[in-house]
Coordinates of C-alpha atoms and ligand atoms in Angstrom, one line a residue:
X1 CA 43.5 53.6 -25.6
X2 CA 42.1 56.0 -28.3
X3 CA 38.3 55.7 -29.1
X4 CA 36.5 57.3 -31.8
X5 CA 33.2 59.2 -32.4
X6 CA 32.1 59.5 -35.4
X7 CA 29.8 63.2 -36.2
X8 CA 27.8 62.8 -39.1
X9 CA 24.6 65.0 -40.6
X10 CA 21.3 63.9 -42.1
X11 CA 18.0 65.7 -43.3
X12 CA 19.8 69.2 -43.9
X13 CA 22.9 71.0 -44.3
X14 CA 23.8 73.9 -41.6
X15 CA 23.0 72.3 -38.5
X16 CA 26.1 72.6 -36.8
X17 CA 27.5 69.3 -36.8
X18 CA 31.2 71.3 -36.3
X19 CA 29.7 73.1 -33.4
X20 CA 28.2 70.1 -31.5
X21 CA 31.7 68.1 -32.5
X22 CA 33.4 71.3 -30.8
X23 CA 30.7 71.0 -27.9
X24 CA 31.1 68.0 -26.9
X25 CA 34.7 67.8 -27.2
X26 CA 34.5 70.4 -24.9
X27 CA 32.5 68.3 -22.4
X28 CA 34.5 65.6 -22.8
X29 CA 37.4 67.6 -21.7
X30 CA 35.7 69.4 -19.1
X31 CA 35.6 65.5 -17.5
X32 CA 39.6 65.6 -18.1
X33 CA 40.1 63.7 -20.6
X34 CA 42.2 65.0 -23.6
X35 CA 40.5 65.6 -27.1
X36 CA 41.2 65.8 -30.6
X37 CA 38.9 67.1 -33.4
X38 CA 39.0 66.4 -36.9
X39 CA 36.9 66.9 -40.2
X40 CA 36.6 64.6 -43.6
X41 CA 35.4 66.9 -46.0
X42 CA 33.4 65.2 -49.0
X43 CA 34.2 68.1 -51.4
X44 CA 37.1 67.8 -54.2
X45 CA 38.9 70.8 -53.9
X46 CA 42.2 70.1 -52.4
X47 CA 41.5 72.5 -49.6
X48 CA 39.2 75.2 -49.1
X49 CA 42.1 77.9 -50.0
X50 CA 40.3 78.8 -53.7
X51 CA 36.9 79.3 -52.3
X52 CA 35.1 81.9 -52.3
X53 CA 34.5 83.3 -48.7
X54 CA 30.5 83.7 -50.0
X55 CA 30.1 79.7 -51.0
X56 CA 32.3 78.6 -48.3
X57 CA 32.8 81.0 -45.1
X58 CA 36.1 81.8 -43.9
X59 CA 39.2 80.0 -44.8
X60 CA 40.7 78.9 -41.4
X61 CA 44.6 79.0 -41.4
X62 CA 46.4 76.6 -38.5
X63 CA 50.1 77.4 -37.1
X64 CA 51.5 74.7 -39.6
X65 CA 50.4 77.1 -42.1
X66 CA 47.4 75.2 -43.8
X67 CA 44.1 76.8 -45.1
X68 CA 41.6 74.6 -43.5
X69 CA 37.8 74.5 -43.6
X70 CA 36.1 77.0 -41.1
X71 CA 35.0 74.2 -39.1
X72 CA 38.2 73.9 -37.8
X73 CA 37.8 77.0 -36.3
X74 CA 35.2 76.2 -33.8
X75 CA 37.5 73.3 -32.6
X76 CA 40.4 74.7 -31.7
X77 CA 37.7 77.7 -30.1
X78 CA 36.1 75.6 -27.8
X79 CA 39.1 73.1 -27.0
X80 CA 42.0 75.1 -27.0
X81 CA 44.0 72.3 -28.8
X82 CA 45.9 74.3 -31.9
X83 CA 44.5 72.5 -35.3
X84 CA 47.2 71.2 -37.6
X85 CA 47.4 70.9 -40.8
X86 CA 46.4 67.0 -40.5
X87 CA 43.1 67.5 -38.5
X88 CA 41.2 68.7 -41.7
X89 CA 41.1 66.1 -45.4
X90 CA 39.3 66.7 -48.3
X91 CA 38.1 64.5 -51.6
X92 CA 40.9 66.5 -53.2
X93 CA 43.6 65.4 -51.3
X94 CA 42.8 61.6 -50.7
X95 CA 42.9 61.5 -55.0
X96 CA 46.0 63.4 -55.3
X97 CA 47.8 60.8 -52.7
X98 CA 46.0 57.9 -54.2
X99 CA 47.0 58.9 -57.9
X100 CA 50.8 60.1 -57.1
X101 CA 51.0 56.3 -55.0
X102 CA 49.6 54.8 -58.7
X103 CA 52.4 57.3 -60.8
X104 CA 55.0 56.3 -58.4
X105 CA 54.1 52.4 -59.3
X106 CA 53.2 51.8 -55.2
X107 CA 50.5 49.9 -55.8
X108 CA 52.5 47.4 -58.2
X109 CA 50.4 47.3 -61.3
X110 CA 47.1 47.0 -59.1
X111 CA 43.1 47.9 -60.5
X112 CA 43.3 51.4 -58.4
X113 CA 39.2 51.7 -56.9
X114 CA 37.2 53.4 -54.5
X115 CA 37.2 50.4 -52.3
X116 CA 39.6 49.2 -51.2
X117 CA 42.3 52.1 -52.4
X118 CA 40.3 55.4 -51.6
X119 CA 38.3 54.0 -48.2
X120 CA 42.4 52.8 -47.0
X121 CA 43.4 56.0 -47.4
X122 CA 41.1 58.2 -45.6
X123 CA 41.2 55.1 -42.9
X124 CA 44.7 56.0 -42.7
X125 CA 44.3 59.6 -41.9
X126 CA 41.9 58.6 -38.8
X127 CA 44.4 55.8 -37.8
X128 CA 46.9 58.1 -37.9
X129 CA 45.6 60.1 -34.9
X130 CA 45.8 57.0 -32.3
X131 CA 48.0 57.5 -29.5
X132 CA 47.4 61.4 -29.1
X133 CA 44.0 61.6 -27.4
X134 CA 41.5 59.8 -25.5
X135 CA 39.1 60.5 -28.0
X136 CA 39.5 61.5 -31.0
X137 CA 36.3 63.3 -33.0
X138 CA 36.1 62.7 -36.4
X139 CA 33.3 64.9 -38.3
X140 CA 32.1 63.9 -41.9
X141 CA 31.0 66.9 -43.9
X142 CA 28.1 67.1 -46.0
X143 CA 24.7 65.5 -45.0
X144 CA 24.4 61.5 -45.3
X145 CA 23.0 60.4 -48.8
X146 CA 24.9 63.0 -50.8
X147 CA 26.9 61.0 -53.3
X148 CA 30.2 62.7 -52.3
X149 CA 30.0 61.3 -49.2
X150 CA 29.5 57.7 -49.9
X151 CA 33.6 56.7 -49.5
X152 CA 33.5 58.3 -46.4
X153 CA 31.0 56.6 -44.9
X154 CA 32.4 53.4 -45.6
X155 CA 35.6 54.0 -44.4
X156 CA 34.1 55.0 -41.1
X157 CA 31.9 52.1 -41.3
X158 CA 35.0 49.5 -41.8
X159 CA 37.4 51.5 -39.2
X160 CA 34.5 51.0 -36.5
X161 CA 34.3 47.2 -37.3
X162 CA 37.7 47.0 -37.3
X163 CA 38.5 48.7 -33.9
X164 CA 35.2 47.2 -32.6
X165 CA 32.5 48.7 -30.4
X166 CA 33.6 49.5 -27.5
X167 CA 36.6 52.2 -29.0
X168 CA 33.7 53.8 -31.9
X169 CA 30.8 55.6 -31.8
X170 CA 28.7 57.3 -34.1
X171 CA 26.8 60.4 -33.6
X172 CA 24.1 61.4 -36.4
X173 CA 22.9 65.1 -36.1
X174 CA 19.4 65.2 -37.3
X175 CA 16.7 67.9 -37.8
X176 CA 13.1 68.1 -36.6
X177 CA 11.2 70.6 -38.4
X178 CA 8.3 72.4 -37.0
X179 CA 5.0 72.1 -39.7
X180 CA 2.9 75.4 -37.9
X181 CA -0.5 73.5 -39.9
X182 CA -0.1 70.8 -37.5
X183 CA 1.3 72.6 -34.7
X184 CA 4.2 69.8 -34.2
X185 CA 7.7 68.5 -34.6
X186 CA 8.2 66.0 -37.4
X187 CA 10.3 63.3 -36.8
X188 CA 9.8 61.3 -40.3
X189 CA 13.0 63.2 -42.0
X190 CA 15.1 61.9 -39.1
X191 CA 13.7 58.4 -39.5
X192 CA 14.6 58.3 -42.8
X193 CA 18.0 59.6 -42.1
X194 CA 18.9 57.2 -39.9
X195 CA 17.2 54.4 -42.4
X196 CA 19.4 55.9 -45.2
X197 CA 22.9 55.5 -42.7
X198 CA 22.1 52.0 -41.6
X199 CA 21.8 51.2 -45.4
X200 CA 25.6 51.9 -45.9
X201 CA 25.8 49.2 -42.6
X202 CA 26.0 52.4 -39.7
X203 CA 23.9 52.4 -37.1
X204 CA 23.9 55.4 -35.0
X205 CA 24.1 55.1 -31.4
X206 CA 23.3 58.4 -30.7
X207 CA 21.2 61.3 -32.0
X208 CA 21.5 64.9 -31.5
X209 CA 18.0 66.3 -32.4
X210 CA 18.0 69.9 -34.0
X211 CA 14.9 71.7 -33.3
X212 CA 13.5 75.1 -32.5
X213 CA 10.9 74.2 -29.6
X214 CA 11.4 71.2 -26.9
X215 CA 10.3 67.6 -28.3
X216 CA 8.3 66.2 -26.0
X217 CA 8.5 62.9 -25.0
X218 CA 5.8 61.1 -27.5
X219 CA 8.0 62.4 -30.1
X220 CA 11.4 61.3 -28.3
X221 CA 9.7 57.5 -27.6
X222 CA 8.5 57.8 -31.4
X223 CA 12.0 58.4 -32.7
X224 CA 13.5 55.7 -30.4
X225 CA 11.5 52.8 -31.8
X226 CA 11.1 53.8 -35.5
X227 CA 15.6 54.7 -35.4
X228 CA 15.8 51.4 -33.0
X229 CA 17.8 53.8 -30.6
X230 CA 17.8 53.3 -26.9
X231 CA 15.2 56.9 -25.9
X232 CA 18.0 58.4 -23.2
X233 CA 20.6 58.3 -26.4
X234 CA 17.8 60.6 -28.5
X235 CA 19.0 63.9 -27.5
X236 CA 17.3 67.1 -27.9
X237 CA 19.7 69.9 -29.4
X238 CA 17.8 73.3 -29.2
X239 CA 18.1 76.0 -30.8
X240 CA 20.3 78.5 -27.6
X241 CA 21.2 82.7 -28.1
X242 CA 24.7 82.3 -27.8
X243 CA 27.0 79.5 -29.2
X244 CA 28.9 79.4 -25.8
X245 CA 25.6 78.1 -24.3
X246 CA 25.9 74.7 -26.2
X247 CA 28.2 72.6 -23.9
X248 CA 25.9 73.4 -21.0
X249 CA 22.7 72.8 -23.1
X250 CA 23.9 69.2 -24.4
X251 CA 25.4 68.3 -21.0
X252 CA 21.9 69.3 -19.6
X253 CA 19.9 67.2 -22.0
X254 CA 22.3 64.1 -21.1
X255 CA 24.7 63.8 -23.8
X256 CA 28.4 63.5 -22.4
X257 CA 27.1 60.6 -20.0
X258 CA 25.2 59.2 -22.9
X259 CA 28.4 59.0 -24.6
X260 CA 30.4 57.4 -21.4
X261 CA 27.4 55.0 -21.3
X262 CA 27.6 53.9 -25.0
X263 CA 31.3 53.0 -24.3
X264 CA 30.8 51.1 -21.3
X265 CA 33.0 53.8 -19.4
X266 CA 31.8 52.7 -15.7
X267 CA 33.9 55.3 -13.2
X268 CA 33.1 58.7 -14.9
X269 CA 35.3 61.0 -14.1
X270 CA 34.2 64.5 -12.5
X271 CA 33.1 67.6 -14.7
X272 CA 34.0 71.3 -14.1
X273 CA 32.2 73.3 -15.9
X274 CA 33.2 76.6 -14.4
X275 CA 34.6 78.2 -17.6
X276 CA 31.5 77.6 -20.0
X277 CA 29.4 79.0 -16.8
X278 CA 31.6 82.0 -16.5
X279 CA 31.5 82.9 -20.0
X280 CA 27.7 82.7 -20.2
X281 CA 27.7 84.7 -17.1
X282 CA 29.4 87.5 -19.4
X283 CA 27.5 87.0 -22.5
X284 CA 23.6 87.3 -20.4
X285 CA 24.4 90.2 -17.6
X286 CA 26.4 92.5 -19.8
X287 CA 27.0 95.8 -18.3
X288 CA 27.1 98.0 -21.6
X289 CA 27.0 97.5 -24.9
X290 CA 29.0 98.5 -28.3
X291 CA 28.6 98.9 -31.7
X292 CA 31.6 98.1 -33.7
X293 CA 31.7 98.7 -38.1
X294 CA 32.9 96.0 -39.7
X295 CA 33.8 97.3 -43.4
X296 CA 34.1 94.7 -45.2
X297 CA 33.3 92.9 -49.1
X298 CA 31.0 89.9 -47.9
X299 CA 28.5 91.7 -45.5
X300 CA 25.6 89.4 -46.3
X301 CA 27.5 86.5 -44.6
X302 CA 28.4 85.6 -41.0
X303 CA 30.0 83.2 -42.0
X304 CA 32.8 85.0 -44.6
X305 CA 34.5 86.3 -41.0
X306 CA 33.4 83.8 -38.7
X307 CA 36.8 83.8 -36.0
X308 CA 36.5 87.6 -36.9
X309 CA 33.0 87.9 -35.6
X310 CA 34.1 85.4 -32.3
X311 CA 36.8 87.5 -31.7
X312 CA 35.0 90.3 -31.0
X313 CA 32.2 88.9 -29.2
X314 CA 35.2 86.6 -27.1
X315 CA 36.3 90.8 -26.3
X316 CA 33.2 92.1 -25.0
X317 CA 33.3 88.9 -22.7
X318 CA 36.2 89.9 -21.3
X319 CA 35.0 93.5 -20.9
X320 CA 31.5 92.5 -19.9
X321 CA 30.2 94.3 -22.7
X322 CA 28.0 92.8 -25.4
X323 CA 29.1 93.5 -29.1
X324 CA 27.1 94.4 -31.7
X325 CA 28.3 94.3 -35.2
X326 CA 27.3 96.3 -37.7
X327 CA 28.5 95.5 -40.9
X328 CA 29.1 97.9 -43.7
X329 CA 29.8 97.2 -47.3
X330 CA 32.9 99.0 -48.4
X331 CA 31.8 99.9 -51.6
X332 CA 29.1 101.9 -50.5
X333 CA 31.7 104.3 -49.0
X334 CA 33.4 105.2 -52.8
X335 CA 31.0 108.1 -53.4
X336 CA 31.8 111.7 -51.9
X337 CA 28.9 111.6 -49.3
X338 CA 29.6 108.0 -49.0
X339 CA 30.1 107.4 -45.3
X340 CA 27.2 110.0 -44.3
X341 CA 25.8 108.9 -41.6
X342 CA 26.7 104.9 -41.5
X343 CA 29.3 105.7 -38.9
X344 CA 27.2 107.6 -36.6
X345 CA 26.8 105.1 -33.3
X346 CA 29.8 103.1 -34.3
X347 CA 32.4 103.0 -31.4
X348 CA 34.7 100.9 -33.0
X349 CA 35.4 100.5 -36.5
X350 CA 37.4 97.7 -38.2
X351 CA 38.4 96.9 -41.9
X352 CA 39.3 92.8 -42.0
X353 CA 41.4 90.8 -44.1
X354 CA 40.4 90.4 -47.4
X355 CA 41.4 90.0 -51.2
X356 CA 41.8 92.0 -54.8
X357 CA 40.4 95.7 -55.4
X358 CA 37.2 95.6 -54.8
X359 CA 35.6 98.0 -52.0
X360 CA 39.4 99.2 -51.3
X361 CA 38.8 102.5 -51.8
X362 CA 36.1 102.5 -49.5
X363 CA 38.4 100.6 -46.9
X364 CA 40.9 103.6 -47.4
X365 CA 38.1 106.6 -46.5
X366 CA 37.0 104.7 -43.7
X367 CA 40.6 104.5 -42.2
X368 CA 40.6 108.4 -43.0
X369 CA 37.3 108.9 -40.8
X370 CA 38.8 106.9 -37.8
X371 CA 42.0 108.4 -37.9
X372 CA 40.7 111.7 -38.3
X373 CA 38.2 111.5 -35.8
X374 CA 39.6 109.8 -33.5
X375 CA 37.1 106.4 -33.8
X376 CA 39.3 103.3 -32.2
X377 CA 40.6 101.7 -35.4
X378 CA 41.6 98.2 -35.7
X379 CA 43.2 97.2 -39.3
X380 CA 43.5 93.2 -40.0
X381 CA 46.1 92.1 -42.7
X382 CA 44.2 94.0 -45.5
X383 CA 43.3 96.6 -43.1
X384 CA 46.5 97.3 -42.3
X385 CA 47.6 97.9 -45.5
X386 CA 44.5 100.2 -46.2
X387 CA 45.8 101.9 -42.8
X388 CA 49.0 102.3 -44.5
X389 CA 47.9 104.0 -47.7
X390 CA 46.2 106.4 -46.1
X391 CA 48.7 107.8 -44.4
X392 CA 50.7 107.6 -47.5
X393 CA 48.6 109.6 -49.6
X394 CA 46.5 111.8 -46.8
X395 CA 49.9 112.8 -44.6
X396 CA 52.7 112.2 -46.3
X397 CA 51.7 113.8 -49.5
X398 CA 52.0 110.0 -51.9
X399 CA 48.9 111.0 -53.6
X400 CA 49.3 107.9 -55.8
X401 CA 50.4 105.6 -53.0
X402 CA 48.7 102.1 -53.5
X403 CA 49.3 98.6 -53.3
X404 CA 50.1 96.0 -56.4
X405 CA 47.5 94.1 -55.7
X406 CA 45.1 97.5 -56.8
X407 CA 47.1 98.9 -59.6
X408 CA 50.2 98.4 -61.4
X409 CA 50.6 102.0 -61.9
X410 CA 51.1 104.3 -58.8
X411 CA 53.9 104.1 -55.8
X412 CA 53.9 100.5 -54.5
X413 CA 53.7 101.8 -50.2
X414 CA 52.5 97.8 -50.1
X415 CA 53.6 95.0 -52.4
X416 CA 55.5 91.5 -53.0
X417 CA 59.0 91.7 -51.3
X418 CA 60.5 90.9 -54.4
X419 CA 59.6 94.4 -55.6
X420 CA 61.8 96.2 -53.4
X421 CA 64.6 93.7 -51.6
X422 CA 67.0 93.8 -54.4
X423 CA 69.9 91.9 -52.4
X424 CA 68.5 88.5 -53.3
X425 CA 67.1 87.7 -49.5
X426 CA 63.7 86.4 -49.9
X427 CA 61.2 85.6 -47.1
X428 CA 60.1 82.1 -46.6
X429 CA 57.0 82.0 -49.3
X430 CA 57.3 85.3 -50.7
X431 CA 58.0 85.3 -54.3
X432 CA 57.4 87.0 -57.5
X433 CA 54.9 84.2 -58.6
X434 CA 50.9 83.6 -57.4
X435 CA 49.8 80.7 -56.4
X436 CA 51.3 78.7 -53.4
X437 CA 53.2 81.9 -52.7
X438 CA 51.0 83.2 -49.8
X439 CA 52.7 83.6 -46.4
X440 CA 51.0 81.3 -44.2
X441 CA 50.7 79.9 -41.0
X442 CA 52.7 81.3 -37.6
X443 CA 55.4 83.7 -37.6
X444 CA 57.3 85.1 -35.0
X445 CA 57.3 89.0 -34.5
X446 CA 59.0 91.5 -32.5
X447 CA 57.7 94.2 -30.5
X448 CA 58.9 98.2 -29.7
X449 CA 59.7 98.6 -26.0
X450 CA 57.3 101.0 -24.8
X451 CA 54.5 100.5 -27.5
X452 CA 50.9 99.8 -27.2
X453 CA 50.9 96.6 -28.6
X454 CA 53.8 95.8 -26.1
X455 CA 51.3 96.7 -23.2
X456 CA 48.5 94.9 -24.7
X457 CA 50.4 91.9 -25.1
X458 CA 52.4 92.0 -22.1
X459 CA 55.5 90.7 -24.1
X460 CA 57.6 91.9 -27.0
X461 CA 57.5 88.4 -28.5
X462 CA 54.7 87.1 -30.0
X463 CA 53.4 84.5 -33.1
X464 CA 50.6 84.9 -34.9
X465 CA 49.2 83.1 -37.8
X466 CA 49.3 85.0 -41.6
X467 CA 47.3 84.7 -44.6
X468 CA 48.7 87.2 -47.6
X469 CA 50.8 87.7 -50.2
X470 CA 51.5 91.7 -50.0
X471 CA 53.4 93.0 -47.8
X472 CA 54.1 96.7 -46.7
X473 CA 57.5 98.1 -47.7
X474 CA 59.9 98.9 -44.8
X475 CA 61.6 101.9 -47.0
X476 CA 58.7 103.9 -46.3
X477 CA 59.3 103.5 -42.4
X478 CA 60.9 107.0 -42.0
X479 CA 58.3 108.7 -43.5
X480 CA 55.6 107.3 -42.5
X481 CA 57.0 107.7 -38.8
X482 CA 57.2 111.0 -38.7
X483 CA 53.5 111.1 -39.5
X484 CA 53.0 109.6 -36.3
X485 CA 52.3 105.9 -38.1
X486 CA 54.8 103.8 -35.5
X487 CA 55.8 101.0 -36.7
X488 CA 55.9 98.7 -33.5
X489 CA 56.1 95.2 -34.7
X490 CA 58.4 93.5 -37.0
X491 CA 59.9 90.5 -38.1
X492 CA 62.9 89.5 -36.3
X493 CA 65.3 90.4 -39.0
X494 CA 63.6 93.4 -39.1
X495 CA 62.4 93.5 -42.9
X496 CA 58.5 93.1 -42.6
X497 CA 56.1 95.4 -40.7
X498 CA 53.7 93.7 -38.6
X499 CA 52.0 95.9 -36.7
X500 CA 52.0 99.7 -37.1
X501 CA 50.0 102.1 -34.6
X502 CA 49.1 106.1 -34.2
X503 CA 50.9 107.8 -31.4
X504 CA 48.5 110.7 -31.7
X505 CA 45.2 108.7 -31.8
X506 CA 43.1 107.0 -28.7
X507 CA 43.0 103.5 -30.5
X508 CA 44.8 102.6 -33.6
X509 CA 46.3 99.5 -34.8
X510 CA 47.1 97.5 -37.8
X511 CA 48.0 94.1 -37.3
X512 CA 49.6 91.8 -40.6
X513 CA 48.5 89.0 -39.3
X514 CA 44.8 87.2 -38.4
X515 CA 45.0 87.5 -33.9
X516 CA 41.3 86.8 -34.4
X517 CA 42.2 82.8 -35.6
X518 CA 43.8 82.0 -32.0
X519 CA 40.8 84.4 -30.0
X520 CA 38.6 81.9 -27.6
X521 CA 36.1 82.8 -25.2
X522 CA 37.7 81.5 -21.9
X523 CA 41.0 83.3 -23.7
X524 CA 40.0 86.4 -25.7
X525 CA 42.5 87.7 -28.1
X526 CA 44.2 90.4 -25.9
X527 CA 44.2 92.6 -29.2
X528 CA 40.1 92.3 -29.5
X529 CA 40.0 92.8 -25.1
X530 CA 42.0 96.0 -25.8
X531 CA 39.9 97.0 -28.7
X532 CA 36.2 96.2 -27.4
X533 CA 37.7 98.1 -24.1
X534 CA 38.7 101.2 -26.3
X535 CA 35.2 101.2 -27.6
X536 CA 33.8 100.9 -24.8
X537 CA 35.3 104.4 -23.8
X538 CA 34.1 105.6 -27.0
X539 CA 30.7 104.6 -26.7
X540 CA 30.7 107.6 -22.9
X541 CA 32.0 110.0 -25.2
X542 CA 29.3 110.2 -27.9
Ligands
LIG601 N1 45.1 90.8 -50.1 C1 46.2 91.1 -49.2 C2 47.4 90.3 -49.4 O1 47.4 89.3 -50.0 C3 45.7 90.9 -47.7 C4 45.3 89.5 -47.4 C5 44.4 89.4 -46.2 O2 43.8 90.4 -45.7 N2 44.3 88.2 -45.6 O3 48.5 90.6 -48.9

């Protein structure tokens, strides 16, 4: 039997509401039972592929090849379960079904309306997941009273009368802000939260309090009676250093027997926590630390590389190291004494994936600095590509070597297959045109004998997920080999580089693919363990 808890947010945006689905997912396996995480997305786009990294965050890609919403990210980081393409819906999509069903004449000449037509189809996407977990956690984005969100809410509210109490729960996330005139929490927005949910016929069983100082119990009781919600199911949901900390914060305030207790599970099975207590281990007795440059186009915002930034902090885990990042905007690099003194400290740099010209040409002189000075490198899909150029223009004499995606004019070391595979062979979604023609999702690579990235992997088979549309041409392979740029990963028929390395260099490697979208903390990347630990060397040297 599958049951269902239902996440949704009230008061503010930003309060996590992926990260305590994620958390307690993780609890719930930590008891042994097996998850699944999904997210509803109120918004209209059809997916979050078009939106801008600064509006949105990061755009998280799952094996299956979809570009999913960032939340998706922390699931699959603190469960381990892979997300799939059908884990993640959006406005956009439940109208495109609903109006290709009406074109197709599936709905045999009925009124097509919100209710019953749109709340039946998002009902079927969470139906859809019975069977394939003990419980399934179902997210709903945006924060409760937003008019997006109003379908949403009522297809939750009929699914959990229609499987009935004791298989749905719902979870509101709320936020108690701290008024520093009156020296206390304020628990009014949260009434009114919960008043607004019930008034779309949802009343929350459970609620996760946001705040940034411990509620005391006067507040607790006061929320209890005003939200008519039993006081041991008004969790606290403090603020913690480390986003790792949060299954052992909410099982410490209560909230995984909380959620046994509201579904009348009697024999609770036994928790092991050992993993979140290792990792935090790691994270608060560090035994050095790093600073590693991230050269990037949307500095101002974690979020724009969220796995990214995991992925590195997952490596200094594993190395017992914490990870600072320092990040750089590229552009700022494009002037002769550009990089001055930004790079002094760093003991790691790496250029991530990114889009269009902007900041490239900064991208490119910081691949130049590493290489030249022997700073560990790391080059992610775009960085890789920068990676490439350089050696193009700096070693083996290209001085116009570019990519299509910069310039039309120039040598073309990186552009679409088309360009250069004349027999008529073309790569699964590699074409001529844009749009839907960006390789995405897992692919399968092979690995040199011998290599680095064979000995950090351990195997020379591997699958990682991809995200572009550019590739780097295979014709410059000799060339760029003898300049001592390897090229030690490739598709298995051999066309596409996916990984190239520096035979004369301590640390350098350019990956085609995103290994920071399957990192996790109790299973760090073995890329980003490899890298944090070559920075780590770095940081006795200087
Ligand atoms: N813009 C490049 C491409 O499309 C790199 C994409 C990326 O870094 N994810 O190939």
């Amino acid at each position: 039997m599958t049951r269902y808890i239902f996440i949704t947010g009230g008061v503010v945006s930003s309060l996590g509401k992926g990260l305590g689905s994620a958390a307690l997912a993780a609890l719930l396996q930590a008891r042994g039972y097996k998850v699944r995480l999904c997210k509803l997305d109120p918004y209209l786009n059809v997916d979050p592929g078009t939106m801008s990294p600064f509006q949105h965050g990061e755009v998280f890609v799952t094996d299956d090849g979809a570009e999913t919403d960032l939340d998706l990210g922390h699931y699959e980081r603190f469960t381990g379960v892979p997300a799939r393409k059908n884990d993640n819906i959006t406005t956009g999509q439940v109208y495109t079904e609903v109006l290709s069903k009406e074109r197709r004449g599936d709905y045999l000449g009925a009124t097509i309306q919100v209710i019953p037509h749109i709340t039946n189809e998002i009902k079927d996407f969470i139906m859809e997941k019975e069977g394939t977990a003990d419980f399934v956690l179902c997210e709903i984005g945006g924060t409760v009273g937003d008019i997006e969100s109003l379908p949403f809410l009522e297809a939750i509210r009929q699914f959990g009368n229609e499987v009935g109490r004791e298989r749905a729960l719902f979870i509101h996330v709320t936020l108690l802000p701290y008024i520093p005139a009156a020296g206390e929490l304020k628990t009014k927005p949260t009434q009114h939260s919960v008043k607004e949910l019930m008034s779309y016929g949802i009343r929350p069983q459970i609620l996760l309090c946001r705040a940034d100082r411990p509620i005391d119990e006067d507040e607790r009781n006061k929320i209890a009676l005003f939200c008519n919600i039993d006081r041991e199911k008004v969790i606290p949901a403090l603020d913690v250093s480390s986003i790792y900390e949060v299954p052992l914060s909410y099982h410490a305030e209560g909230l995984d027997h909380q959620v046994m207790d509201s579904f009348g599970i009697k024999d609770i099975a036994n928790l092991d926590l050992s993993i979140w207590n290792e990792i935090m281990h790691s994270i608060r007795e560090p035994e050095s630390e790093v600073t590693i440059g991230i050269i990037g186009k949307y500095t101002n915002l974690a979020d724009s590389y969220k796995s990214l930034n995991e992925a590195l902090i997952h490596g200094g885990i594993a190395n017992h190291v914490k990870v600072k990042l320092k990040f750089i905007e590229a552009e700022s690099f494009e002037s002769e004494d550009g990089i001055g003194n930004q790079l002094e400290g760093v003991h790691g740099i790496l250029v991530p994936g990114g889009f269009g010209a902007r900041g490239t040409e900064g991208k490119i002189r910081a691949v130049q600095y590493a290489r030249e000075k022997k700073v560990p490198y790391f080059g992610i899909c775009l960085g890789m590509q920068m990676a490439i150029i350089e050696a193009a223009r700096n070693l083996c004499g290209i001085k116009n070597a570019t990519s299509s995606e910069l310039s039309d004019a120039g040598e073309h070391i990186v552009g679409l297959m088309t360009e250069w595979d004349q027999g008529g062979k073309k790569q699964a979604g590699t074409d001529a045109e844009l749009g839907g023609t960006m390789r995405l999702g897992a692919y399968p690579a092979s690995l040199t004998e011998g290599s680095k990235v064979n000995e950090i992997y351990g195997s020379n088979k591997i699958s990682e997920r991809h995200r572009h549309r550019y590739e780097v041409n295979i014709n410059y392979r000799k060339q760029l080999e003898e300049q001592g740029c390897i090229f030690s990963g490739l598709s298995p028929d051999g066309e596409l580089p996916e990984i190239v390395e520096r035979e004369d260099h301590p640390w350098f490697v350019g990956v085609q693919f995103h290994p920071e979208l399957k990192s996790k903390p109790f299973d760090p990347h073995p890329l980003f363990v490899s890298f944090i630990d070559a920075a780590t060397k770095q940081s006795r040297l200087v």
